[in-house]
Short mmCIF file of C-alpha atoms in Angstrom, two decimals:
data_model
loop_
_atom_site.label_atom_id
_atom_site.label_comp_id
_atom_site.label_asym_id
_atom_site.label_seq_id
_atom_site.Cartn_x
_atom_site.Cartn_y
_atom_site.Cartn_z
CA SER S 1 20.17 -74.90 3.04
CA LYS S 2 21.64 -74.79 0.14
CA ILE S 3 18.47 -76.88 -1.74
CA ALA S 4 16.14 -73.38 -0.31
CA ALA S 5 18.58 -70.60 -1.34
CA ALA S 6 18.82 -72.13 -5.25
CA ALA S 7 14.89 -72.36 -5.23
CA GLU S 8 15.36 -68.43 -3.85
CA MET S 9 17.55 -67.52 -6.83
CA LEU S 10 15.35 -69.55 -8.85
CA HIS S 11 11.96 -68.24 -7.79
CA TYR S 12 13.74 -64.43 -8.43
CA VAL S 13 15.05 -65.44 -12.10
CA SER S 14 11.25 -66.37 -12.90
CA ALA S 15 9.64 -63.27 -11.36
CA LEU S 16 12.61 -61.16 -13.16
CA SER S 17 11.97 -63.23 -16.06
CA ARG S 18 8.37 -62.20 -16.27
CA GLN S 19 9.76 -58.32 -16.26
CA GLY S 20 11.81 -59.59 -19.06
CA ILE S 21 15.21 -59.58 -17.06
CA THR S 22 17.48 -62.24 -18.19
CA PRO S 23 20.57 -63.58 -16.59
CA ASN S 24 23.51 -62.38 -18.60
CA SER S 25 24.43 -64.67 -21.23
CA LYS S 26 28.65 -63.50 -21.76
CA ARG S 27 30.48 -65.07 -19.11
CA SER S 28 32.92 -63.64 -17.71
CA LYS S 29 36.10 -65.11 -16.85
CA SER S 30 38.03 -65.67 -13.49
CA SER S 31 41.33 -65.23 -12.84
CA ASN S 32 42.86 -68.54 -13.94
CA GLY S 33 40.26 -68.81 -16.94
CA THR S 34 37.42 -71.01 -15.93
CA ALA S 35 33.61 -69.31 -16.65
CA ASN S 36 31.76 -67.85 -13.78
CA SER S 37 29.03 -71.12 -13.45
CA MET S 38 25.43 -70.29 -13.68
CA MET S 39 25.22 -69.99 -10.09
CA GLY S 40 26.47 -65.92 -10.43
CA SER S 41 24.98 -65.75 -12.97
CA ILE S 42 21.84 -65.99 -11.25
CA ARG S 43 23.55 -64.34 -8.17
CA GLU S 44 24.27 -60.41 -11.09
CA VAL S 45 20.64 -61.11 -11.94
CA ILE S 46 18.90 -60.77 -8.74
CA ARG S 47 21.16 -58.11 -8.03
CA GLU S 48 19.98 -56.09 -10.74
CA GLY S 49 16.37 -57.63 -9.88
CA ASN S 50 17.49 -56.08 -6.37
CA GLU S 51 17.96 -52.65 -7.86
CA ALA S 52 16.19 -52.02 -9.99
CA ARG S 53 12.96 -52.88 -7.34
CA ARG S 54 14.86 -50.93 -5.25
CA MET S 55 14.59 -48.12 -7.88
CA GLU S 56 11.19 -48.42 -8.66
CA GLN S 57 10.42 -47.74 -5.20
CA GLU S 58 12.58 -45.11 -4.49
CA GLY S 59 10.83 -43.21 -7.65
CA GLY S 60 7.70 -43.53 -6.77
CA ALA S 61 8.27 -42.51 -3.59
CA GLY S 62 9.80 -39.24 -4.92
CA ASN S 63 6.75 -39.34 -7.77
CA LYS S 64 4.34 -39.66 -3.72
CA SER S 65 6.31 -37.33 -2.42
CA ALA S 66 6.11 -34.69 -5.11
CA GLY S 67 1.53 -35.19 -5.55
CA VAL S 68 1.77 -34.38 -2.18
CA LEU S 69 2.91 -31.08 -2.51
CA ALA S 70 1.83 -29.90 -5.50
CA GLU S 71 -1.63 -30.72 -3.74
CA MET S 72 -0.31 -28.98 -0.90
CA PHE S 73 0.97 -25.73 -2.93
CA VAL S 74 -1.15 -25.11 -6.02
CA PRO S 75 -4.29 -24.52 -4.14
CA LEU S 76 -2.41 -21.75 -1.81
CA ALA S 77 -0.89 -20.62 -5.35
CA LYS S 78 -3.94 -20.17 -6.54
CA GLU S 79 -6.00 -18.47 -3.22
CA LYS S 80 -2.52 -15.99 -3.09
CA ARG S 81 -4.09 -15.09 -7.63
CA LYS S 82 -6.70 -14.64 -6.22
CA ASN S 83 -6.45 -12.78 -3.33
CA ARG S 84 -3.77 -10.71 -5.59
CA GLU S 85 -6.24 -10.19 -8.38
CA GLN S 86 -8.74 -8.98 -5.26
CA MET S 87 -6.67 -6.29 -4.11
CA ASN S 88 -5.55 -5.30 -7.38
CA LEU S 89 -9.41 -4.29 -7.86
CA GLU S 90 -9.87 -3.21 -4.45
CA LEU S 91 -7.06 -0.63 -5.52
CA LYS S 92 -8.30 0.68 -8.67
CA ARG S 93 -12.42 1.36 -7.69
CA GLN S 94 -10.67 2.77 -4.97
CA PHE S 95 -8.59 5.41 -7.69
CA GLU S 96 -11.64 5.45 -9.70
CA TYR S 97 -14.45 6.55 -6.78
CA MET S 98 -11.00 8.98 -5.67
CA SER S 99 -10.71 10.79 -9.01
CA LYS S 100 -14.45 11.01 -8.60
CA PHE S 101 -15.24 12.21 -6.04
CA PRO S 102 -11.75 14.19 -4.93
CA LEU S 103 -10.83 14.59 -1.82
CA PRO S 104 -10.11 18.85 -0.42
CA LEU S 105 -5.90 19.45 -0.51
CA ARG S 106 -5.92 20.68 2.50
CA MET S 107 -7.67 18.99 4.67
CA PRO S 108 -8.43 20.07 8.01
CA LYS S 109 -5.55 19.43 10.40
CA TYR S 110 -4.91 19.52 14.69
CA ALA S 111 -1.40 20.16 16.75
CA GLU S 112 -0.40 20.78 20.25
CA LEU S 113 2.92 23.50 19.98
CA THR S 114 4.89 24.74 22.24
CA ALA S 115 6.04 28.32 23.11
CA HIS S 116 9.38 28.96 23.71
CA LYS S 117 11.20 32.66 24.83
CA TRP S 118 13.52 31.46 21.96
CA GLY S 119 11.20 31.48 19.30
CA PHE S 120 8.46 29.11 18.06
CA SER S 121 7.77 26.40 16.19
CA LEU S 122 5.80 28.17 13.36
CA THR S 123 6.13 31.44 11.27
CA PHE S 124 3.26 33.19 9.83
CA ARG S 125 1.71 35.47 6.72
CA ASP S 126 -0.98 37.32 5.84
CA ASP S 127 -3.00 35.75 2.62
CA ALA S 128 -6.64 35.93 0.99
CA TRP S 129 -8.90 33.49 0.29
CA ASP S 130 -10.77 34.20 -2.77
CA GLY S 131 -14.15 33.68 -1.72
CA THR S 132 -14.71 30.40 -3.56
CA VAL S 133 -14.69 26.59 -3.09
CA LEU S 134 -12.52 25.25 -5.37
CA ASP S 135 -9.31 27.35 -2.62
CA ALA S 136 -10.08 24.20 -0.92
CA PHE S 137 -8.56 21.96 -3.85
CA CYS S 138 -5.45 24.46 -3.54
CA LYS S 139 -1.98 23.90 -3.30
CA ILE S 140 -0.57 27.03 -1.51
CA SER S 141 3.11 27.85 -1.28
CA VAL S 142 5.24 29.88 0.28
CA THR S 143 8.88 30.89 -1.27
CA LYS S 144 11.67 33.25 0.30
CA SER S 145 14.49 34.73 -2.52
CA LEU S 146 18.05 34.90 -1.89
CA LEU S 147 16.96 38.97 -0.72
CA GLY S 148 14.59 38.44 1.02
CA ARG S 149 11.69 39.00 -0.54
CA VAL S 150 8.15 36.07 0.17
CA SER S 151 6.57 34.81 -2.31
CA VAL S 152 2.69 33.35 -2.31
CA THR S 153 1.79 31.24 -4.93
CA LYS S 154 -1.74 28.77 -5.07
CA GLN S 155 -2.30 26.31 -8.12
CA HIS S 156 -5.57 25.37 -8.40
CA GLY S 157 -6.80 22.07 -9.11
CA GLN S 158 -8.18 21.30 -12.77
CA SER S 159 -9.53 17.68 -12.68
CA ARG S 160 -13.24 16.96 -13.29
CA GLY S 161 -13.76 14.91 -10.47
CA ILE S 162 -12.63 18.80 -8.52
CA ARG S 163 -14.88 20.49 -11.02
CA SER S 164 -17.95 18.49 -10.52
CA ILE S 165 -17.94 19.09 -6.67
CA VAL S 166 -17.19 23.10 -6.66
CA ASP S 167 -20.21 23.40 -9.18
CA VAL S 168 -22.74 21.48 -6.69
CA GLY S 169 -25.49 23.87 -6.26
CA SER S 170 -23.79 26.67 -8.18
CA SER S 171 -26.61 28.51 -9.61
CA LYS S 172 -24.19 29.68 -11.48
CA PRO S 173 -21.29 26.60 -12.68
CA ASN S 174 -18.41 27.75 -13.73
CA GLY S 175 -15.24 25.42 -11.77
CA ARG S 176 -14.83 27.98 -8.85
CA GLY S 177 -18.23 27.68 -6.18
CA GLN S 178 -18.10 31.25 -5.57
CA ILE S 179 -20.12 31.59 -1.65
CA ASP S 180 -18.09 34.16 -0.18
CA ILE S 181 -16.38 36.93 -0.63
CA SER S 182 -13.17 37.55 -0.49
CA ARG S 183 -11.15 38.17 3.14
CA PRO S 184 -8.07 37.91 5.08
CA ARG S 185 -6.65 34.87 7.04
CA VAL S 186 -3.29 33.79 8.29
CA ILE S 187 -1.39 30.58 6.52
CA VAL S 188 2.14 28.95 7.96
CA ALA S 189 5.73 30.28 6.28
CA SER S 190 8.11 28.00 7.00
CA ILE S 191 7.83 24.69 9.70
CA SER S 192 10.49 23.19 12.37
CA PRO S 193 10.76 19.98 12.80
CA GLU S 194 8.48 19.89 15.60
CA GLY S 195 5.92 20.75 13.83
CA GLY S 196 6.64 18.71 10.52
CA GLN S 197 6.21 15.86 13.54
CA GLN S 198 2.90 16.69 13.38
CA GLY S 199 2.12 16.62 9.85
CA ILE S 200 1.81 20.64 9.51
CA MET S 201 3.06 21.91 6.08
CA VAL S 202 3.09 25.00 4.14
CA GLY S 203 0.47 26.73 3.14
CA ASP S 204 -1.84 25.48 5.72
CA VAL S 205 -4.23 27.91 7.29
CA VAL S 206 -4.28 29.18 11.03
CA SER S 207 -8.52 28.63 11.90
CA HIS S 208 -8.08 27.91 15.09
CA VAL S 209 -6.23 28.75 17.71
CA ASN S 210 -6.73 26.99 21.82
CA GLY S 211 -10.78 26.18 20.73
CA THR S 212 -11.51 29.73 19.41
CA GLN S 213 -11.46 30.24 15.94
CA PHE S 214 -8.74 32.77 15.25
CA TYR S 215 -9.62 35.93 13.49
CA GLY S 216 -6.58 38.79 12.64
CA THR S 217 -3.05 39.20 11.13
CA ALA S 218 0.25 37.41 11.20
CA SER S 219 1.19 40.05 13.40
CA ASP S 220 -1.85 39.69 15.80
CA LEU S 221 -1.10 35.96 15.77
CA VAL S 222 2.18 36.16 16.68
CA LYS S 223 1.88 38.56 19.38
CA LYS S 224 -0.32 36.31 20.90
CA ILE S 225 1.48 33.49 21.32
CA SER S 226 4.95 35.70 22.90
CA SER S 227 2.27 36.74 25.03
CA LYS S 228 2.35 33.04 26.49
CA SER S 229 4.78 31.94 29.42
CA ASP S 230 7.21 29.93 28.01
CA GLY S 231 7.02 25.83 28.05
CA GLU S 232 3.12 26.45 28.38
CA LEU S 233 1.40 24.34 25.48
CA LEU S 234 -1.00 26.24 22.26
CA THR S 235 -3.49 23.59 20.34
CA PHE S 236 -4.02 24.86 16.68
CA ALA S 237 -6.65 23.18 14.53
CA PHE S 238 -5.25 24.03 10.35
CA ASN S 239 -7.58 24.37 7.01
CA ALA S 240 -11.13 24.07 9.58
CA ASP S 241 -12.42 26.82 7.33
CA ALA S 242 -15.48 27.52 5.20
CA ALA S 243 -13.70 26.81 1.84
CA VAL S 244 -12.86 23.02 2.76
CA ALA S 245 -16.50 22.76 5.06
CA GLU S 246 -17.35 23.71 1.76
CA ALA S 247 -15.79 21.21 -0.45
CA LEU S 248 -16.77 18.54 1.34
CA ARG S 249 -20.04 19.47 1.55
CA ARG S 250 -20.68 19.53 -2.03
CA ARG S 251 -18.72 15.93 -1.91
CA TRP S 252 -20.35 13.91 -0.21
CA LEU S 253 -23.41 15.12 -1.89
CA LEU S 254 -22.46 14.25 -4.93
CA SER S 255 -21.27 11.17 -3.72
CA ASN S 256 -24.57 10.54 -2.56
CA PRO S 257 -27.64 11.82 -4.38
CA LYS S 258 -29.99 9.65 -3.67
CA ARG S 259 -29.84 10.59 0.14
CA SER S 260 -29.68 14.19 -0.95
CA LYS S 261 -32.61 14.98 -2.53
#
């Protein structure tokens, strides 16, 4: 068995020598001052070789694992970047489209509100439509001063897209699109949480009540609501008026020039 062990050691020494690993020529002294045998040096070389081989194998496994991870995550990262670029491109296209063909600022809305003896979810104010398509792109604000004075302000949109829509089909393009004479209307002056939760906003135009087109004053509307029983449900349509309808029609004509001919 000693011969077999020696042969195995010599085999390791030969293999290590081919790799450039040689036994340490420096002999360490034992406790009694005698030199260590060549066998001890051979064992040390074998130990060093085994350690080097173990580290090499671990390094190879680490490189292999890193390669597997790279194969997994690099394509995912590329796909994620590609999806992000496509999403950004789509958002850019949508922004450009909406800039060229903007929707009316006052879009139609529907709401269901309950009549109460103690009050109603909305208050109203008389207003007047100037008969233009541009009114659909108008922001209407209602404010109340400390002295109780209520005022209505209107801010019309002036972008190139709005002017293009308003002027479609107009005999005299002027960025307003006059289609009717001035007519009275009722707008929302204030909102309670019940109305706000349904998307109603100050400045919305009351166009239908309980499925019927509404004509009248703010006082007429309040009387109509007050005549309902406590807890009775009322339905409202807002901004379904001539200005918004015509603005949407002209927007379609502008965005579909071939189909509109």
